[in-house]
PDB file of C-alpha atoms in Angstrom:
ATOM      1  CA  UNK E  23      13.368   7.751   2.825  1.00  0.00           C
ATOM      2  CA  UNK E  24       9.672   6.662   3.029  1.00  0.00           C
ATOM      3  CA  UNK E  25       8.223  10.144   2.295  1.00  0.00           C
ATOM      4  CA  UNK E  26      10.370  10.562  -0.784  1.00  0.00           C
ATOM      5  CA  UNK E  27       9.602   7.221  -2.273  1.00  0.00           C
ATOM      6  CA  UNK E  28       7.280   6.699  -5.270  1.00  0.00           C
ATOM      7  CA  UNK E  29       4.257   4.524  -4.859  1.00  0.00           C
ATOM      8  CA  UNK E  30       2.213   2.957  -7.596  1.00  0.00           C
ATOM      9  CA  UNK E  31      -1.100   0.983  -7.394  1.00  0.00           C
ATOM     10  CA  UNK E  32      -2.971  -0.813 -10.231  1.00  0.00           C
ATOM     11  CA  UNK E  33      -6.724  -0.597  -9.781  1.00  0.00           C
ATOM     12  CA  UNK E  34      -8.854  -3.265 -11.418  1.00  0.00           C
ATOM     13  CA  UNK E  35     -11.479  -2.449 -14.007  1.00  0.00           C
ATOM     14  CA  UNK E  36     -14.471  -0.638 -12.543  1.00  0.00           C
ATOM     15  CA  UNK E  37     -18.007  -1.785 -12.808  1.00  0.00           C
ATOM     16  CA  UNK E  38     -19.586  -2.120 -16.268  1.00  0.00           C
ATOM     17  CA  UNK E  39     -21.323   1.096 -17.167  1.00  0.00           C
ATOM     18  CA  UNK E  40     -19.151   3.309 -15.012  1.00  0.00           C
ATOM     19  CA  UNK E  41     -16.901   5.928 -16.475  1.00  0.00           C
ATOM     20  CA  UNK E  42     -13.906   4.059 -15.028  1.00  0.00           C
ATOM     21  CA  UNK E  43     -14.235   0.612 -16.594  1.00  0.00           C
ATOM     22  CA  UNK E  44     -10.577   0.072 -17.537  1.00  0.00           C
ATOM     23  CA  UNK E  45      -7.830  -1.045 -15.237  1.00  0.00           C
ATOM     24  CA  UNK E  46      -5.866   2.028 -14.118  1.00  0.00           C
ATOM     25  CA  UNK E  47      -2.408   2.526 -12.759  1.00  0.00           C
ATOM     26  CA  UNK E  48      -1.859   5.496 -10.528  1.00  0.00           C
ATOM     27  CA  UNK E  49       1.342   7.016  -9.080  1.00  0.00           C
ATOM     28  CA  UNK E  50       1.054   8.382  -5.584  1.00  0.00           C
ATOM     29  CA  UNK E  51       3.271  10.695  -3.607  1.00  0.00           C
ATOM     30  CA  UNK E  52       3.230  11.256   0.096  1.00  0.00           C
ATOM     31  CA  UNK E  53       1.498  14.619   0.910  1.00  0.00           C
ATOM     32  CA  UNK E  54       0.211  15.165  -2.630  1.00  0.00           C
ATOM     33  CA  UNK E  55      -3.622  15.004  -2.997  1.00  0.00           C
ATOM     34  CA  UNK E  56      -4.731  12.778  -5.872  1.00  0.00           C
ATOM     35  CA  UNK E  57      -8.068  13.691  -7.286  1.00  0.00           C
ATOM     36  CA  UNK E  58      -7.991  10.824  -9.819  1.00  0.00           C
ATOM     37  CA  UNK E  59      -7.538   8.294  -7.050  1.00  0.00           C
ATOM     38  CA  UNK E  60     -10.589   9.658  -5.368  1.00  0.00           C
ATOM     39  CA  UNK E  61     -12.659   9.288  -8.567  1.00  0.00           C
ATOM     40  CA  UNK E  62     -11.270   5.782  -9.239  1.00  0.00           C
ATOM     41  CA  UNK E  63     -11.931   4.506  -5.660  1.00  0.00           C
ATOM     42  CA  UNK E  64     -15.386   5.932  -5.607  1.00  0.00           C
ATOM     43  CA  UNK E  65     -16.209   4.355  -8.995  1.00  0.00           C
ATOM     44  CA  UNK E  66     -15.290   0.957  -7.414  1.00  0.00           C
ATOM     45  CA  UNK E  67     -17.296   1.629  -4.259  1.00  0.00           C
ATOM     46  CA  UNK E  68     -14.377   2.316  -2.027  1.00  0.00           C
ATOM     47  CA  UNK E  69     -13.346   5.214   0.176  1.00  0.00           C
ATOM     48  CA  UNK E  70      -9.673   4.463   1.266  1.00  0.00           C
ATOM     49  CA  UNK E  71      -6.656   2.486   0.157  1.00  0.00           C
ATOM     50  CA  UNK E  72      -3.687   1.045   2.045  1.00  0.00           C
ATOM     51  CA  UNK E  73      -0.407   0.030   0.388  1.00  0.00           C
ATOM     52  CA  UNK E  74       1.574  -2.671   2.156  1.00  0.00           C
ATOM     53  CA  UNK E  75       4.458  -5.049   1.398  1.00  0.00           C
ATOM     54  CA  UNK E  76       6.135  -7.804   3.329  1.00  0.00           C
ATOM     55  CA  UNK E  77       9.551  -7.219   1.837  1.00  0.00           C
ATOM     56  CA  UNK E  78      12.603  -6.323   3.899  1.00  0.00           C
ATOM     57  CA  UNK E  79      11.254  -6.408   7.447  1.00  0.00           C
ATOM     58  CA  UNK E  80      11.898  -3.219   9.421  1.00  0.00           C
ATOM     59  CA  UNK E  81      13.973  -2.036   6.492  1.00  0.00           C
ATOM     60  CA  UNK E  82      16.618  -4.843   6.888  1.00  0.00           C
ATOM     61  CA  UNK E  83      17.545  -6.028   3.427  1.00  0.00           C
ATOM     62  CA  UNK E  84      16.430  -9.695   2.849  1.00  0.00           C
ATOM     63  CA  UNK E  85      17.308 -12.044   0.005  1.00  0.00           C
ATOM     64  CA  UNK E  86      14.996 -12.602  -2.902  1.00  0.00           C
ATOM     65  CA  UNK E  87      13.895 -16.006  -1.665  1.00  0.00           C
ATOM     66  CA  UNK E  88      12.968 -14.728   1.742  1.00  0.00           C
ATOM     67  CA  UNK E  89      11.192 -11.667   0.358  1.00  0.00           C
ATOM     68  CA  UNK E  90       9.162 -13.857  -2.009  1.00  0.00           C
ATOM     69  CA  UNK E  91       8.231 -16.207   0.863  1.00  0.00           C
ATOM     70  CA  UNK E  92       7.140 -13.298   3.010  1.00  0.00           C
ATOM     71  CA  UNK E  93       5.147 -11.690   0.162  1.00  0.00           C
ATOM     72  CA  UNK E  94       3.379 -14.936  -0.471  1.00  0.00           C
ATOM     73  CA  UNK E  95       2.506 -15.140   3.277  1.00  0.00           C
ATOM     74  CA  UNK E  96       1.071 -11.604   3.116  1.00  0.00           C
ATOM     75  CA  UNK E  97      -1.000 -12.474  -0.002  1.00  0.00           C
ATOM     76  CA  UNK E  98      -2.366 -15.586   1.761  1.00  0.00           C
ATOM     77  CA  UNK E  99      -3.205 -13.464   4.787  1.00  0.00           C
ATOM     78  CA  UNK E 100      -5.043 -10.924   2.663  1.00  0.00           C
ATOM     79  CA  UNK E 101      -6.931 -13.722   0.936  1.00  0.00           C
ATOM     80  CA  UNK E 102      -7.833 -15.483   4.064  1.00  0.00           C
ATOM     81  CA  UNK E 103      -9.167 -12.166   5.514  1.00  0.00           C
ATOM     82  CA  UNK E 104     -11.485 -11.913   2.498  1.00  0.00           C
ATOM     83  CA  UNK E 105      -9.968  -8.589   1.388  1.00  0.00           C
ATOM     84  CA  UNK E 106      -9.389  -7.654  -2.302  1.00  0.00           C
ATOM     85  CA  UNK E 107      -5.795  -6.912  -3.173  1.00  0.00           C
ATOM     86  CA  UNK E 108      -4.440  -4.992  -6.114  1.00  0.00           C
ATOM     87  CA  UNK E 109      -0.868  -4.932  -7.334  1.00  0.00           C
ATOM     88  CA  UNK E 110       1.272  -2.096  -5.986  1.00  0.00           C
ATOM     89  CA  UNK E 111       4.970  -1.198  -5.749  1.00  0.00           C
ATOM     90  CA  UNK E 112       7.148   1.266  -3.880  1.00  0.00           C
ATOM     91  CA  UNK E 113      10.528   2.493  -5.021  1.00  0.00           C
ATOM     92  CA  UNK E 114      13.382   4.749  -4.095  1.00  0.00           C
ATOM     93  CA  UNK E 115      13.553   7.652  -6.593  1.00  0.00           C
ATOM     94  CA  UNK E 116      17.324   7.584  -6.238  1.00  0.00           C
ATOM     95  CA  UNK E 117      17.555   3.885  -6.973  1.00  0.00           C
ATOM     96  CA  UNK E 118      19.589   3.135  -3.804  1.00  0.00           C
ATOM     97  CA  UNK E 119      16.865   0.747  -2.447  1.00  0.00           C
ATOM     98  CA  UNK E 120      15.286  -1.894  -4.599  1.00  0.00           C
ATOM     99  CA  UNK E 121      11.715  -1.543  -5.731  1.00  0.00           C
ATOM    100  CA  UNK E 122       9.288  -3.576  -3.566  1.00  0.00           C
ATOM    101  CA  UNK E 123       6.124  -5.187  -4.724  1.00  0.00           C
ATOM    102  CA  UNK E 124       3.129  -4.902  -2.539  1.00  0.00           C
ATOM    103  CA  UNK E 125      -0.615  -4.780  -2.491  1.00  0.00           C
ATOM    104  CA  UNK E 126      -3.141  -1.998  -2.523  1.00  0.00           C
ATOM    105  CA  UNK E 127      -6.003  -2.985  -0.200  1.00  0.00           C
ATOM    106  CA  UNK E 128      -9.163  -0.956  -0.245  1.00  0.00           C
ATOM    107  CA  UNK E 129     -11.035  -0.023   2.977  1.00  0.00           C
ATOM    108  CA  UNK E 130      -8.638  -1.929   5.250  1.00  0.00           C
ATOM    109  CA  UNK E 131      -9.738  -1.471   8.892  1.00  0.00           C
ATOM    110  CA  UNK E 132      -7.190   0.252  11.056  1.00  0.00           C
ATOM    111  CA  UNK E 133      -7.092  -2.649  13.537  1.00  0.00           C
ATOM    112  CA  UNK E 134      -6.209  -5.120  10.700  1.00  0.00           C
ATOM    113  CA  UNK E 135      -3.664  -2.651   9.272  1.00  0.00           C
ATOM    114  CA  UNK E 136      -1.864  -2.349  12.612  1.00  0.00           C
ATOM    115  CA  UNK E 137      -1.932  -6.130  13.118  1.00  0.00           C
ATOM    116  CA  UNK E 138      -0.353  -6.661   9.703  1.00  0.00           C
ATOM    117  CA  UNK E 139       2.248  -3.998  10.377  1.00  0.00           C
ATOM    118  CA  UNK E 140       3.245  -5.964  13.409  1.00  0.00           C
ATOM    119  CA  UNK E 141       2.968  -9.449  11.822  1.00  0.00           C
ATOM    120  CA  UNK E 142       4.982  -8.475   8.716  1.00  0.00           C
ATOM    121  CA  UNK E 143       7.456  -6.287  10.506  1.00  0.00           C
ATOM    122  CA  UNK E 144       6.937  -3.206   8.455  1.00  0.00           C
ATOM    123  CA  UNK E 145       7.805   0.332   9.676  1.00  0.00           C
ATOM    124  CA  UNK E 146       4.949   1.928   7.786  1.00  0.00           C
ATOM    125  CA  UNK E 147       2.205   1.623   5.212  1.00  0.00           C
ATOM    126  CA  UNK E 148       0.837   4.198   2.812  1.00  0.00           C
ATOM    127  CA  UNK E 149      -2.771   5.086   3.309  1.00  0.00           C
ATOM    128  CA  UNK E 150      -5.020   7.472   1.392  1.00  0.00           C
ATOM    129  CA  UNK E 151      -8.538   8.449   2.107  1.00  0.00           C
ATOM    130  CA  UNK E 152      -9.338  11.195  -0.461  1.00  0.00           C
ATOM    131  CA  UNK E 153      -9.651  14.047  -0.434  1.00  0.00           C
ATOM    132  CA  UNK E 154      -6.758  13.823   2.031  1.00  0.00           C
ATOM    133  CA  UNK E 155      -3.310  13.234   0.481  1.00  0.00           C
ATOM    134  CA  UNK E 156      -1.518   9.877   0.828  1.00  0.00           C
ATOM    135  CA  UNK E 157       0.262   9.650   4.117  1.00  0.00           C
ATOM    136  CA  UNK E 158       2.507   7.282   6.031  1.00  0.00           C
ATOM    137  CA  UNK E 159       0.904   5.333   8.864  1.00  0.00           C
ATOM    138  CA  UNK E 160       3.721   4.146  11.109  1.00  0.00           C
ATOM    139  CA  UNK E 161       4.012   0.769  12.942  1.00  0.00           C
ATOM    140  CA  UNK E 162       2.171   1.143  16.257  1.00  0.00           C
ATOM    141  CA  UNK E 163       5.344   1.219  18.372  1.00  0.00           C
ATOM    142  CA  UNK E 164       6.896   3.928  16.145  1.00  0.00           C
ATOM    143  CA  UNK E 165       3.825   6.346  16.523  1.00  0.00           C
ATOM    144  CA  UNK E 166       4.943   7.902  19.804  1.00  0.00           C
ATOM    145  CA  UNK E 167       7.967   9.582  18.205  1.00  0.00           C
ATOM    146  CA  UNK E 168       9.286  10.619  14.864  1.00  0.00           C
ATOM    147  CA  UNK E 169       9.545   7.954  12.139  1.00  0.00           C
ATOM    148  CA  UNK E 170      12.823   6.822  10.557  1.00  0.00           C
TER     149      UNK E 170
END
C-alpha cells in the first residue's frame, strides 16, 4: 500500500537569481529516482526531504475533525522545532484510501524524524536524498521486520 502510493510535494520559490525561482510541484514514487527533485533541493540549499502526515495514526481511519486536529499539532511541532515545512500529499492510486495532506520537511535529522514517527503514530515516512530514489523509512519498532 505505501510503496504503491503517489506522493506530491510543493517546493517554495527558490532564491532570486537561481534557475529555479518559481514554486514547483513534484510527484514522487517510491524506488524511482527523481533528478528534478535533486536540482530543486540543491537550488534551495537542501540535500534531503522527508514527507510526513499526522492523519490516520498507524493506518487506522480517523474522522475529519480528529485528522485536522492531529495535522495542526504536527504543523505546530514543526514550527516550534524551527523547521521549514512545504505542502505535501499522499494518495492511493486506486482511490481506496483517502488522500492525506502532509508536509515536506527539508534536511530533517533522523532522530527528529523517528521521534515524530512515534509521537504522531505513523507507520512510515517518505524520505529522499538524491541521487537515491525516494524510499519508505519505517517507524522504529517496525524496522526489525517487513513493513505492512
